[in-house]
């Protein structure tokens, strides 16, 4: 399964809802993701540019995109950033494939 890193910020309304009704949203969303065949590996609330970071697995890019589109459409999160994560072994295989690519850089 493909792995993804999501960084996002809560909207003011989402923070207000959580203050009124505190919940472990990472656990709740993890259960919702499982129903889509995904696995929330880890999630954290953060300080700084983002309010949360989530690492999850999805069976394919379309499933991951569909979930993120639904989340974005809710308005609860903004500044959503998605990074595809590559396992170290897959990274080494990608580096090996680089030697097969007949690339020529721009020249004058």
PDB file of N, CA and C in Angstrom:
ATOM      1  N   UNK A   1       0.849  -1.190   0.000  1.00  0.00           N
ATOM      2  CA  UNK A   1       0.000   0.000   0.000  1.00  0.00           C
ATOM      3  C   UNK A   1       0.886   1.242   0.000  1.00  0.00           C
ATOM      4  N   UNK A   2       0.397   2.271  -0.642  1.00  0.00           N
ATOM      5  CA  UNK A   2       1.114   3.538  -0.687  1.00  0.00           C
ATOM      6  C   UNK A   2       0.973   4.258   0.656  1.00  0.00           C
ATOM      7  N   UNK A   3       2.034   4.977   1.030  1.00  0.00           N
ATOM      8  CA  UNK A   3       2.027   5.724   2.291  1.00  0.00           C
ATOM      9  C   UNK A   3       2.028   7.221   2.000  1.00  0.00           C
ATOM     10  N   UNK A   4       1.342   7.966   2.866  1.00  0.00           N
ATOM     11  CA  UNK A   4       1.188   9.401   2.679  1.00  0.00           C
ATOM     12  C   UNK A   4       1.400  10.129   3.995  1.00  0.00           C
ATOM     13  N   UNK A   5       1.934  11.338   3.898  1.00  0.00           N
ATOM     14  CA  UNK A   5       2.069  12.250   5.032  1.00  0.00           C
ATOM     15  C   UNK A   5       1.150  13.429   4.750  1.00  0.00           C
ATOM     16  N   UNK A   6       0.257  13.709   5.664  1.00  0.00           N
ATOM     17  CA  UNK A   6      -0.649  14.851   5.535  1.00  0.00           C
ATOM     18  C   UNK A   6      -0.317  15.853   6.633  1.00  0.00           C
ATOM     19  N   UNK A   7      -0.175  17.109   6.233  1.00  0.00           N
ATOM     20  CA  UNK A   7      -0.045  18.211   7.181  1.00  0.00           C
ATOM     21  C   UNK A   7      -1.217  19.148   6.905  1.00  0.00           C
ATOM     22  N   UNK A   8      -1.870  19.624   7.967  1.00  0.00           N
ATOM     23  CA  UNK A   8      -3.032  20.491   7.784  1.00  0.00           C
ATOM     24  C   UNK A   8      -3.243  21.348   9.018  1.00  0.00           C
ATOM     25  N   UNK A   9      -4.107  22.336   8.857  1.00  0.00           N
ATOM     26  CA  UNK A   9      -4.498  23.209   9.963  1.00  0.00           C
ATOM     27  C   UNK A   9      -6.018  23.138  10.121  1.00  0.00           C
ATOM     28  N   UNK A  10      -6.483  23.227  11.370  1.00  0.00           N
ATOM     29  CA  UNK A  10      -7.913  23.265  11.639  1.00  0.00           C
ATOM     30  C   UNK A  10      -8.460  24.661  11.367  1.00  0.00           C
ATOM     31  N   UNK A  11      -9.695  24.735  10.890  1.00  0.00           N
ATOM     32  CA  UNK A  11     -10.374  26.021  10.756  1.00  0.00           C
ATOM     33  C   UNK A  11     -10.767  26.503  12.156  1.00  0.00           C
ATOM     34  N   UNK A  12     -11.071  27.783  12.277  1.00  0.00           N
ATOM     35  CA  UNK A  12     -11.518  28.335  13.562  1.00  0.00           C
ATOM     36  C   UNK A  12     -12.780  27.619  14.032  1.00  0.00           C
ATOM     37  N   UNK A  13     -13.669  27.307  13.110  1.00  0.00           N
ATOM     38  CA  UNK A  13     -14.912  26.611  13.467  1.00  0.00           C
ATOM     39  C   UNK A  13     -14.633  25.207  13.996  1.00  0.00           C
ATOM     40  N   UNK A  14     -13.674  24.522  13.377  1.00  0.00           N
ATOM     41  CA  UNK A  14     -13.338  23.169  13.840  1.00  0.00           C
ATOM     42  C   UNK A  14     -12.742  23.212  15.238  1.00  0.00           C
ATOM     43  N   UNK A  15     -11.867  24.206  15.510  1.00  0.00           N
ATOM     44  CA  UNK A  15     -11.319  24.348  16.865  1.00  0.00           C
ATOM     45  C   UNK A  15     -12.440  24.635  17.860  1.00  0.00           C
ATOM     46  N   UNK A  16     -13.362  25.509  17.498  1.00  0.00           N
ATOM     47  CA  UNK A  16     -14.478  25.845  18.401  1.00  0.00           C
ATOM     48  C   UNK A  16     -15.322  24.613  18.708  1.00  0.00           C
ATOM     49  N   UNK A  17     -15.583  23.794  17.700  1.00  0.00           N
ATOM     50  CA  UNK A  17     -16.343  22.560  17.914  1.00  0.00           C
ATOM     51  C   UNK A  17     -15.607  21.612  18.850  1.00  0.00           C
ATOM     52  N   UNK A  18     -14.289  21.542  18.696  1.00  0.00           N
ATOM     53  CA  UNK A  18     -13.516  20.642  19.555  1.00  0.00           C
ATOM     54  C   UNK A  18     -13.442  21.158  20.996  1.00  0.00           C
ATOM     55  N   UNK A  19     -13.411  22.477  21.158  1.00  0.00           N
ATOM     56  CA  UNK A  19     -13.432  23.039  22.518  1.00  0.00           C
ATOM     57  C   UNK A  19     -14.755  22.703  23.183  1.00  0.00           C
ATOM     58  N   UNK A  20     -15.846  22.809  22.428  1.00  0.00           N
ATOM     59  CA  UNK A  20     -17.174  22.523  22.962  1.00  0.00           C
ATOM     60  C   UNK A  20     -17.357  21.032  23.243  1.00  0.00           C
ATOM     61  N   UNK A  21     -16.744  20.190  22.400  1.00  0.00           N
ATOM     62  CA  UNK A  21     -16.896  18.739  22.537  1.00  0.00           C
ATOM     63  C   UNK A  21     -15.548  18.069  22.273  1.00  0.00           C
ATOM     64  N   UNK A  22     -14.632  18.071  23.273  1.00  0.00           N
ATOM     65  CA  UNK A  22     -13.291  17.511  23.060  1.00  0.00           C
ATOM     66  C   UNK A  22     -13.343  16.025  22.680  1.00  0.00           C
ATOM     67  N   UNK A  23     -12.605  15.687  21.626  1.00  0.00           N
ATOM     68  CA  UNK A  23     -12.548  14.314  21.127  1.00  0.00           C
ATOM     69  C   UNK A  23     -11.161  14.025  20.578  1.00  0.00           C
ATOM     70  N   UNK A  24     -10.803  12.760  20.536  1.00  0.00           N
ATOM     71  CA  UNK A  24      -9.580  12.346  19.847  1.00  0.00           C
ATOM     72  C   UNK A  24      -9.930  12.183  18.373  1.00  0.00           C
ATOM     73  N   UNK A  25      -9.812  13.267  17.615  1.00  0.00           N
ATOM     74  CA  UNK A  25     -10.190  13.258  16.212  1.00  0.00           C
ATOM     75  C   UNK A  25      -9.305  12.315  15.392  1.00  0.00           C
ATOM     76  N   UNK A  26      -8.066  12.140  15.798  1.00  0.00           N
ATOM     77  CA  UNK A  26      -7.170  11.251  15.057  1.00  0.00           C
ATOM     78  C   UNK A  26      -7.705   9.817  15.134  1.00  0.00           C
ATOM     79  N   UNK A  27      -8.161   9.406  16.308  1.00  0.00           N
ATOM     80  CA  UNK A  27      -8.739   8.069  16.463  1.00  0.00           C
ATOM     81  C   UNK A  27     -10.030   7.938  15.647  1.00  0.00           C
ATOM     82  N   UNK A  28     -10.881   8.943  15.720  1.00  0.00           N
ATOM     83  CA  UNK A  28     -12.158   8.916  14.995  1.00  0.00           C
ATOM     84  C   UNK A  28     -11.919   8.832  13.486  1.00  0.00           C
ATOM     85  N   UNK A  29     -11.048   9.693  12.990  1.00  0.00           N
ATOM     86  CA  UNK A  29     -10.769   9.698  11.553  1.00  0.00           C
ATOM     87  C   UNK A  29     -10.079   8.402  11.136  1.00  0.00           C
ATOM     88  N   UNK A  30      -9.226   7.858  11.991  1.00  0.00           N
ATOM     89  CA  UNK A  30      -8.588   6.570  11.696  1.00  0.00           C
ATOM     90  C   UNK A  30      -9.614   5.481  11.464  1.00  0.00           C
ATOM     91  N   UNK A  31     -10.668   5.462  12.289  1.00  0.00           N
ATOM     92  CA  UNK A  31     -11.736   4.474  12.109  1.00  0.00           C
ATOM     93  C   UNK A  31     -12.492   4.715  10.809  1.00  0.00           C
ATOM     94  N   UNK A  32     -12.715   5.978  10.465  1.00  0.00           N
ATOM     95  CA  UNK A  32     -13.388   6.300   9.209  1.00  0.00           C
ATOM     96  C   UNK A  32     -12.524   5.889   8.017  1.00  0.00           C
ATOM     97  N   UNK A  33     -11.220   6.082   8.126  1.00  0.00           N
ATOM     98  CA  UNK A  33     -10.309   5.708   7.050  1.00  0.00           C
ATOM     99  C   UNK A  33     -10.279   4.188   6.860  1.00  0.00           C
ATOM    100  N   UNK A  34     -10.365   3.450   7.954  1.00  0.00           N
ATOM    101  CA  UNK A  34     -10.341   1.986   7.876  1.00  0.00           C
ATOM    102  C   UNK A  34     -11.510   1.477   7.031  1.00  0.00           C
ATOM    103  N   UNK A  35     -12.637   2.149   7.102  1.00  0.00           N
ATOM    104  CA  UNK A  35     -13.794   1.755   6.308  1.00  0.00           C
ATOM    105  C   UNK A  35     -13.533   1.925   4.810  1.00  0.00           C
ATOM    106  N   UNK A  36     -12.534   2.735   4.449  1.00  0.00           N
ATOM    107  CA  UNK A  36     -12.148   2.945   3.045  1.00  0.00           C
ATOM    108  C   UNK A  36     -10.977   2.035   2.650  1.00  0.00           C
ATOM    109  N   UNK A  37     -10.576   1.131   3.551  1.00  0.00           N
ATOM    110  CA  UNK A  37      -9.464   0.237   3.261  1.00  0.00           C
ATOM    111  C   UNK A  37      -8.108   0.847   3.531  1.00  0.00           C
ATOM    112  N   UNK A  38      -8.092   1.950   4.308  1.00  0.00           N
ATOM    113  CA  UNK A  38      -6.847   2.651   4.631  1.00  0.00           C
ATOM    114  C   UNK A  38      -6.455   2.373   6.071  1.00  0.00           C
ATOM    115  N   UNK A  39      -5.208   2.669   6.379  1.00  0.00           N
ATOM    116  CA  UNK A  39      -4.681   2.452   7.722  1.00  0.00           C
ATOM    117  C   UNK A  39      -3.992   3.717   8.203  1.00  0.00           C
ATOM    118  N   UNK A  40      -4.533   4.341   9.244  1.00  0.00           N
ATOM    119  CA  UNK A  40      -3.876   5.490   9.849  1.00  0.00           C
ATOM    120  C   UNK A  40      -2.743   4.948  10.715  1.00  0.00           C
ATOM    121  N   UNK A  41      -1.515   5.200  10.309  1.00  0.00           N
ATOM    122  CA  UNK A  41      -0.347   4.675  11.009  1.00  0.00           C
ATOM    123  C   UNK A  41      -0.057   5.472  12.262  1.00  0.00           C
ATOM    124  N   UNK A  42      -0.076   6.804  12.132  1.00  0.00           N
ATOM    125  CA  UNK A  42       0.229   7.667  13.278  1.00  0.00           C
ATOM    126  C   UNK A  42      -0.323   9.055  12.998  1.00  0.00           C
ATOM    127  N   UNK A  43      -0.714   9.727  14.049  1.00  0.00           N
ATOM    128  CA  UNK A  43      -1.185  11.095  13.927  1.00  0.00           C
ATOM    129  C   UNK A  43      -0.795  11.890  15.151  1.00  0.00           C
ATOM    130  N   UNK A  44      -0.503  13.164  14.943  1.00  0.00           N
ATOM    131  CA  UNK A  44      -0.080  14.042  16.029  1.00  0.00           C
ATOM    132  C   UNK A  44      -0.691  15.423  15.852  1.00  0.00           C
ATOM    133  N   UNK A  45      -0.997  16.077  16.957  1.00  0.00           N
ATOM    134  CA  UNK A  45      -1.251  17.510  16.946  1.00  0.00           C
ATOM    135  C   UNK A  45       0.102  18.180  17.023  1.00  0.00           C
ATOM    136  N   UNK A  46       0.249  19.328  16.374  1.00  0.00           N
ATOM    137  CA  UNK A  46       1.560  19.960  16.282  1.00  0.00           C
ATOM    138  C   UNK A  46       1.484  21.451  16.584  1.00  0.00           C
ATOM    139  N   UNK A  47       2.625  22.023  16.915  1.00  0.00           N
ATOM    140  CA  UNK A  47       2.796  23.467  16.994  1.00  0.00           C
ATOM    141  C   UNK A  47       3.437  23.922  15.695  1.00  0.00           C
ATOM    142  N   UNK A  48       3.240  25.170  15.323  1.00  0.00           N
ATOM    143  CA  UNK A  48       3.933  25.692  14.153  1.00  0.00           C
ATOM    144  C   UNK A  48       2.992  25.962  13.004  1.00  0.00           C
ATOM    145  N   UNK A  49       3.473  25.716  11.787  1.00  0.00           N
ATOM    146  CA  UNK A  49       2.709  26.028  10.583  1.00  0.00           C
ATOM    147  C   UNK A  49       1.467  25.163  10.419  1.00  0.00           C
ATOM    148  N   UNK A  50       1.479  23.978  10.980  1.00  0.00           N
ATOM    149  CA  UNK A  50       0.357  23.041  10.872  1.00  0.00           C
ATOM    150  C   UNK A  50      -0.170  22.715  12.261  1.00  0.00           C
ATOM    151  N   UNK A  51      -1.424  22.296  12.299  1.00  0.00           N
ATOM    152  CA  UNK A  51      -2.035  21.877  13.569  1.00  0.00           C
ATOM    153  C   UNK A  51      -1.981  20.370  13.764  1.00  0.00           C
ATOM    154  N   UNK A  52      -1.815  19.637  12.656  1.00  0.00           N
ATOM    155  CA  UNK A  52      -1.748  18.189  12.786  1.00  0.00           C
ATOM    156  C   UNK A  52      -0.945  17.593  11.644  1.00  0.00           C
ATOM    157  N   UNK A  53      -0.410  16.411  11.951  1.00  0.00           N
ATOM    158  CA  UNK A  53       0.312  15.604  10.972  1.00  0.00           C
ATOM    159  C   UNK A  53      -0.233  14.180  11.082  1.00  0.00           C
ATOM    160  N   UNK A  54      -0.520  13.583   9.941  1.00  0.00           N
ATOM    161  CA  UNK A  54      -1.043  12.220   9.900  1.00  0.00           C
ATOM    162  C   UNK A  54      -0.251  11.434   8.861  1.00  0.00           C
ATOM    163  N   UNK A  55       0.136  10.221   9.228  1.00  0.00           N
ATOM    164  CA  UNK A  55       0.760   9.293   8.287  1.00  0.00           C
ATOM    165  C   UNK A  55      -0.217   8.139   8.119  1.00  0.00           C
ATOM    166  N   UNK A  56      -0.548   7.838   6.855  1.00  0.00           N
ATOM    167  CA  UNK A  56      -1.490   6.747   6.611  1.00  0.00           C
ATOM    168  C   UNK A  56      -1.124   5.976   5.356  1.00  0.00           C
ATOM    169  N   UNK A  57      -1.702   4.790   5.239  1.00  0.00           N
ATOM    170  CA  UNK A  57      -1.552   3.948   4.060  1.00  0.00           C
ATOM    171  C   UNK A  57      -2.894   3.890   3.344  1.00  0.00           C
ATOM    172  N   UNK A  58      -2.835   3.853   2.029  1.00  0.00           N
ATOM    173  CA  UNK A  58      -4.037   3.695   1.218  1.00  0.00           C
ATOM    174  C   UNK A  58      -3.753   2.677   0.124  1.00  0.00           C
ATOM    175  N   UNK A  59      -4.771   1.972  -0.317  1.00  0.00           N
ATOM    176  CA  UNK A  59      -4.542   0.965  -1.348  1.00  0.00           C
ATOM    177  C   UNK A  59      -4.081   1.556  -2.679  1.00  0.00           C
ATOM    178  N   UNK A  60      -4.442   2.827  -2.935  1.00  0.00           N
ATOM    179  CA  UNK A  60      -4.041   3.462  -4.194  1.00  0.00           C
ATOM    180  C   UNK A  60      -4.205   4.978  -4.072  1.00  0.00           C
ATOM    181  N   UNK A  61      -3.672   5.693  -5.057  1.00  0.00           N
ATOM    182  CA  UNK A  61      -3.733   7.153  -5.045  1.00  0.00           C
ATOM    183  C   UNK A  61      -5.166   7.672  -5.126  1.00  0.00           C
ATOM    184  N   UNK A  62      -6.029   6.982  -5.885  1.00  0.00           N
ATOM    185  CA  UNK A  62      -7.407   7.440  -6.026  1.00  0.00           C
ATOM    186  C   UNK A  62      -8.155   7.399  -4.703  1.00  0.00           C
ATOM    187  N   UNK A  63      -7.928   6.360  -3.910  1.00  0.00           N
ATOM    188  CA  UNK A  63      -8.580   6.265  -2.601  1.00  0.00           C
ATOM    189  C   UNK A  63      -8.085   7.371  -1.692  1.00  0.00           C
ATOM    190  N   UNK A  64      -6.775   7.582  -1.665  1.00  0.00           N
ATOM    191  CA  UNK A  64      -6.214   8.658  -0.835  1.00  0.00           C
ATOM    192  C   UNK A  64      -6.759  10.006  -1.272  1.00  0.00           C
ATOM    193  N   UNK A  65      -6.764  10.257  -2.575  1.00  0.00           N
ATOM    194  CA  UNK A  65      -7.270  11.535  -3.079  1.00  0.00           C
ATOM    195  C   UNK A  65      -8.740  11.713  -2.755  1.00  0.00           C
ATOM    196  N   UNK A  66      -9.530  10.676  -2.917  1.00  0.00           N
ATOM    197  CA  UNK A  66     -10.956  10.762  -2.610  1.00  0.00           C
ATOM    198  C   UNK A  66     -11.211  11.142  -1.164  1.00  0.00           C
ATOM    199  N   UNK A  67     -10.475  10.506  -0.260  1.00  0.00           N
ATOM    200  CA  UNK A  67     -10.633  10.844   1.168  1.00  0.00           C
ATOM    201  C   UNK A  67     -10.248  12.292   1.423  1.00  0.00           C
ATOM    202  N   UNK A  68      -9.129  12.717   0.863  1.00  0.00           N
ATOM    203  CA  UNK A  68      -8.649  14.079   1.104  1.00  0.00           C
ATOM    204  C   UNK A  68      -9.567  15.125   0.473  1.00  0.00           C
ATOM    205  N   UNK A  69     -10.144  14.810  -0.672  1.00  0.00           N
ATOM    206  CA  UNK A  69     -11.114  15.720  -1.281  1.00  0.00           C
ATOM    207  C   UNK A  69     -12.324  15.876  -0.366  1.00  0.00           C
ATOM    208  N   UNK A  70     -12.800  14.774   0.189  1.00  0.00           N
ATOM    209  CA  UNK A  70     -13.955  14.828   1.102  1.00  0.00           C
ATOM    210  C   UNK A  70     -13.627  15.651   2.338  1.00  0.00           C
ATOM    211  N   UNK A  71     -12.450  15.433   2.914  1.00  0.00           N
ATOM    212  CA  UNK A  71     -12.037  16.199   4.098  1.00  0.00           C
ATOM    213  C   UNK A  71     -11.931  17.679   3.753  1.00  0.00           C
ATOM    214  N   UNK A  72     -11.296  17.995   2.637  1.00  0.00           N
ATOM    215  CA  UNK A  72     -11.133  19.396   2.245  1.00  0.00           C
ATOM    216  C   UNK A  72     -12.485  20.059   2.011  1.00  0.00           C
ATOM    217  N   UNK A  73     -13.428  19.317   1.444  1.00  0.00           N
ATOM    218  CA  UNK A  73     -14.743  19.891   1.139  1.00  0.00           C
ATOM    219  C   UNK A  73     -15.545  20.208   2.394  1.00  0.00           C
ATOM    220  N   UNK A  74     -15.160  19.614   3.533  1.00  0.00           N
ATOM    221  CA  UNK A  74     -15.887  19.861   4.783  1.00  0.00           C
ATOM    222  C   UNK A  74     -15.599  21.241   5.360  1.00  0.00           C
ATOM    223  N   UNK A  75     -14.460  21.815   5.001  1.00  0.00           N
ATOM    224  CA  UNK A  75     -14.076  23.110   5.554  1.00  0.00           C
ATOM    225  C   UNK A  75     -13.440  23.027   6.934  1.00  0.00           C
ATOM    226  N   UNK A  76     -13.347  21.828   7.507  1.00  0.00           N
ATOM    227  CA  UNK A  76     -12.776  21.673   8.850  1.00  0.00           C
ATOM    228  C   UNK A  76     -11.261  21.860   8.848  1.00  0.00           C
ATOM    229  N   UNK A  77     -10.624  21.547   7.725  1.00  0.00           N
ATOM    230  CA  UNK A  77      -9.174  21.676   7.613  1.00  0.00           C
ATOM    231  C   UNK A  77      -8.836  22.609   6.462  1.00  0.00           C
ATOM    232  N   UNK A  78      -7.716  23.298   6.596  1.00  0.00           N
ATOM    233  CA  UNK A  78      -7.196  24.086   5.498  1.00  0.00           C
ATOM    234  C   UNK A  78      -5.684  23.924   5.475  1.00  0.00           C
ATOM    235  N   UNK A  79      -5.046  24.529   4.495  1.00  0.00           N
ATOM    236  CA  UNK A  79      -3.587  24.384   4.318  1.00  0.00           C
ATOM    237  C   UNK A  79      -3.183  22.914   4.285  1.00  0.00           C
ATOM    238  N   UNK A  80      -3.971  22.102   3.598  1.00  0.00           N
ATOM    239  CA  UNK A  80      -3.694  20.664   3.524  1.00  0.00           C
ATOM    240  C   UNK A  80      -2.545  20.427   2.549  1.00  0.00           C
ATOM    241  N   UNK A  81      -1.542  19.706   3.028  1.00  0.00           N
ATOM    242  CA  UNK A  81      -0.376  19.364   2.212  1.00  0.00           C
ATOM    243  C   UNK A  81      -0.204  17.851   2.247  1.00  0.00           C
ATOM    244  N   UNK A  82      -0.058  17.243   1.080  1.00  0.00           N
ATOM    245  CA  UNK A  82       0.091  15.795   0.978  1.00  0.00           C
ATOM    246  C   UNK A  82       1.453  15.461   0.395  1.00  0.00           C
ATOM    247  N   UNK A  83       2.162  14.551   1.038  1.00  0.00           N
ATOM    248  CA  UNK A  83       3.456  14.067   0.550  1.00  0.00           C
ATOM    249  C   UNK A  83       3.383  12.554   0.430  1.00  0.00           C
ATOM    250  N   UNK A  84       3.740  12.032  -0.735  1.00  0.00           N
ATOM    251  CA  UNK A  84       3.825  10.585  -0.901  1.00  0.00           C
ATOM    252  C   UNK A  84       5.126  10.129  -0.252  1.00  0.00           C
ATOM    253  N   UNK A  85       5.046   9.105   0.571  1.00  0.00           N
ATOM    254  CA  UNK A  85       6.227   8.572   1.256  1.00  0.00           C
ATOM    255  C   UNK A  85       6.712   7.322   0.533  1.00  0.00           C
ATOM    256  N   UNK A  86       8.010   7.206   0.382  1.00  0.00           N
ATOM    257  CA  UNK A  86       8.613   6.062  -0.295  1.00  0.00           C
ATOM    258  C   UNK A  86       9.451   5.287   0.717  1.00  0.00           C
ATOM    259  N   UNK A  87       9.171   3.999   0.836  1.00  0.00           N
ATOM    260  CA  UNK A  87       9.955   3.145   1.725  1.00  0.00           C
ATOM    261  C   UNK A  87      11.417   3.150   1.275  1.00  0.00           C
ATOM    262  N   UNK A  88      12.363   3.018   2.218  1.00  0.00           N
ATOM    263  CA  UNK A  88      13.788   3.035   1.845  1.00  0.00           C
ATOM    264  C   UNK A  88      14.138   2.009   0.764  1.00  0.00           C
ATOM    265  N   UNK A  89      13.594   0.819   0.837  1.00  0.00           N
ATOM    266  CA  UNK A  89      13.893  -0.207  -0.171  1.00  0.00           C
ATOM    267  C   UNK A  89      13.397   0.244  -1.553  1.00  0.00           C
ATOM    268  N   UNK A  90      12.198   0.809  -1.611  1.00  0.00           N
ATOM    269  CA  UNK A  90      11.678   1.319  -2.878  1.00  0.00           C
ATOM    270  C   UNK A  90      12.532   2.487  -3.372  1.00  0.00           C
ATOM    271  N   UNK A  91      13.027   3.291  -2.441  1.00  0.00           N
ATOM    272  CA  UNK A  91      13.901   4.398  -2.815  1.00  0.00           C
ATOM    273  C   UNK A  91      15.183   3.912  -3.461  1.00  0.00           C
ATOM    274  N   UNK A  92      15.777   2.863  -2.911  1.00  0.00           N
ATOM    275  CA  UNK A  92      17.000   2.291  -3.488  1.00  0.00           C
ATOM    276  C   UNK A  92      16.699   1.741  -4.883  1.00  0.00           C
ATOM    277  N   UNK A  93      15.557   1.076  -5.035  1.00  0.00           N
ATOM    278  CA  UNK A  93      15.187   0.565  -6.356  1.00  0.00           C
ATOM    279  C   UNK A  93      14.987   1.705  -7.355  1.00  0.00           C
ATOM    280  N   UNK A  94      14.425   2.816  -6.908  1.00  0.00           N
ATOM    281  CA  UNK A  94      14.265   3.977  -7.783  1.00  0.00           C
ATOM    282  C   UNK A  94      15.625   4.531  -8.195  1.00  0.00           C
ATOM    283  N   UNK A  95      16.565   4.585  -7.267  1.00  0.00           N
ATOM    284  CA  UNK A  95      17.912   5.064  -7.581  1.00  0.00           C
ATOM    285  C   UNK A  95      18.568   4.152  -8.617  1.00  0.00           C
ATOM    286  N   UNK A  96      18.366   2.839  -8.456  1.00  0.00           N
ATOM    287  CA  UNK A  96      18.923   1.895  -9.426  1.00  0.00           C
ATOM    288  C   UNK A  96      18.311   2.117 -10.807  1.00  0.00           C
ATOM    289  N   UNK A  97      17.012   2.415 -10.872  1.00  0.00           N
ATOM    290  CA  UNK A  97      16.353   2.658 -12.156  1.00  0.00           C
ATOM    291  C   UNK A  97      16.856   3.935 -12.818  1.00  0.00           C
ATOM    292  N   UNK A  98      17.388   4.847 -12.024  1.00  0.00           N
ATOM    293  CA  UNK A  98      17.899   6.100 -12.588  1.00  0.00           C
ATOM    294  C   UNK A  98      18.968   5.839 -13.637  1.00  0.00           C
ATOM    295  N   UNK A  99      19.737   4.768 -13.460  1.00  0.00           N
ATOM    296  CA  UNK A  99      20.795   4.468 -14.433  1.00  0.00           C
ATOM    297  C   UNK A  99      20.218   4.041 -15.781  1.00  0.00           C
ATOM    298  N   UNK A 100      18.954   3.635 -15.828  1.00  0.00           N
ATOM    299  CA  UNK A 100      18.313   3.221 -17.078  1.00  0.00           C
ATOM    300  C   UNK A 100      17.730   4.400 -17.856  1.00  0.00           C
ATOM    301  N   UNK A 101      17.695   5.578 -17.252  1.00  0.00           N
ATOM    302  CA  UNK A 101      17.048   6.745 -17.873  1.00  0.00           C
ATOM    303  C   UNK A 101      18.085   7.530 -18.658  1.00  0.00           C
ATOM    304  N   UNK A 102      17.861   7.656 -19.951  1.00  0.00           N
ATOM    305  CA  UNK A 102      18.796   8.357 -20.834  1.00  0.00           C
ATOM    306  C   UNK A 102      18.436   9.832 -20.872  1.00  0.00           C
ATOM    307  N   UNK A 103      18.705  10.525 -19.788  1.00  0.00           N
ATOM    308  CA  UNK A 103      18.366  11.947 -19.619  1.00  0.00           C
ATOM    309  C   UNK A 103      19.514  12.837 -20.047  1.00  0.00           C
ATOM    310  N   UNK A 104      19.177  13.915 -20.736  1.00  0.00           N
ATOM    311  CA  UNK A 104      20.169  14.922 -21.101  1.00  0.00           C
ATOM    312  C   UNK A 104      19.735  16.260 -20.497  1.00  0.00           C
ATOM    313  N   UNK A 105      20.579  16.888 -19.683  1.00  0.00           N
ATOM    314  CA  UNK A 105      20.216  18.166 -19.091  1.00  0.00           C
ATOM    315  C   UNK A 105      20.231  19.268 -20.146  1.00  0.00           C
ATOM    316  N   UNK A 106      19.582  20.395 -19.847  1.00  0.00           N
ATOM    317  CA  UNK A 106      19.620  21.520 -20.801  1.00  0.00           C
ATOM    318  C   UNK A 106      21.061  21.950 -21.048  1.00  0.00           C
ATOM    319  N   UNK A 107      21.299  22.366 -22.279  1.00  0.00           N
ATOM    320  CA  UNK A 107      22.646  22.840 -22.600  1.00  0.00           C
ATOM    321  C   UNK A 107      22.537  24.121 -23.414  1.00  0.00           C
ATOM    322  N   UNK A 108      23.671  24.824 -23.530  1.00  0.00           N
ATOM    323  CA  UNK A 108      23.689  26.095 -24.285  1.00  0.00           C
ATOM    324  C   UNK A 108      23.986  25.825 -25.733  1.00  0.00           C
TER     325      UNK A 108
END
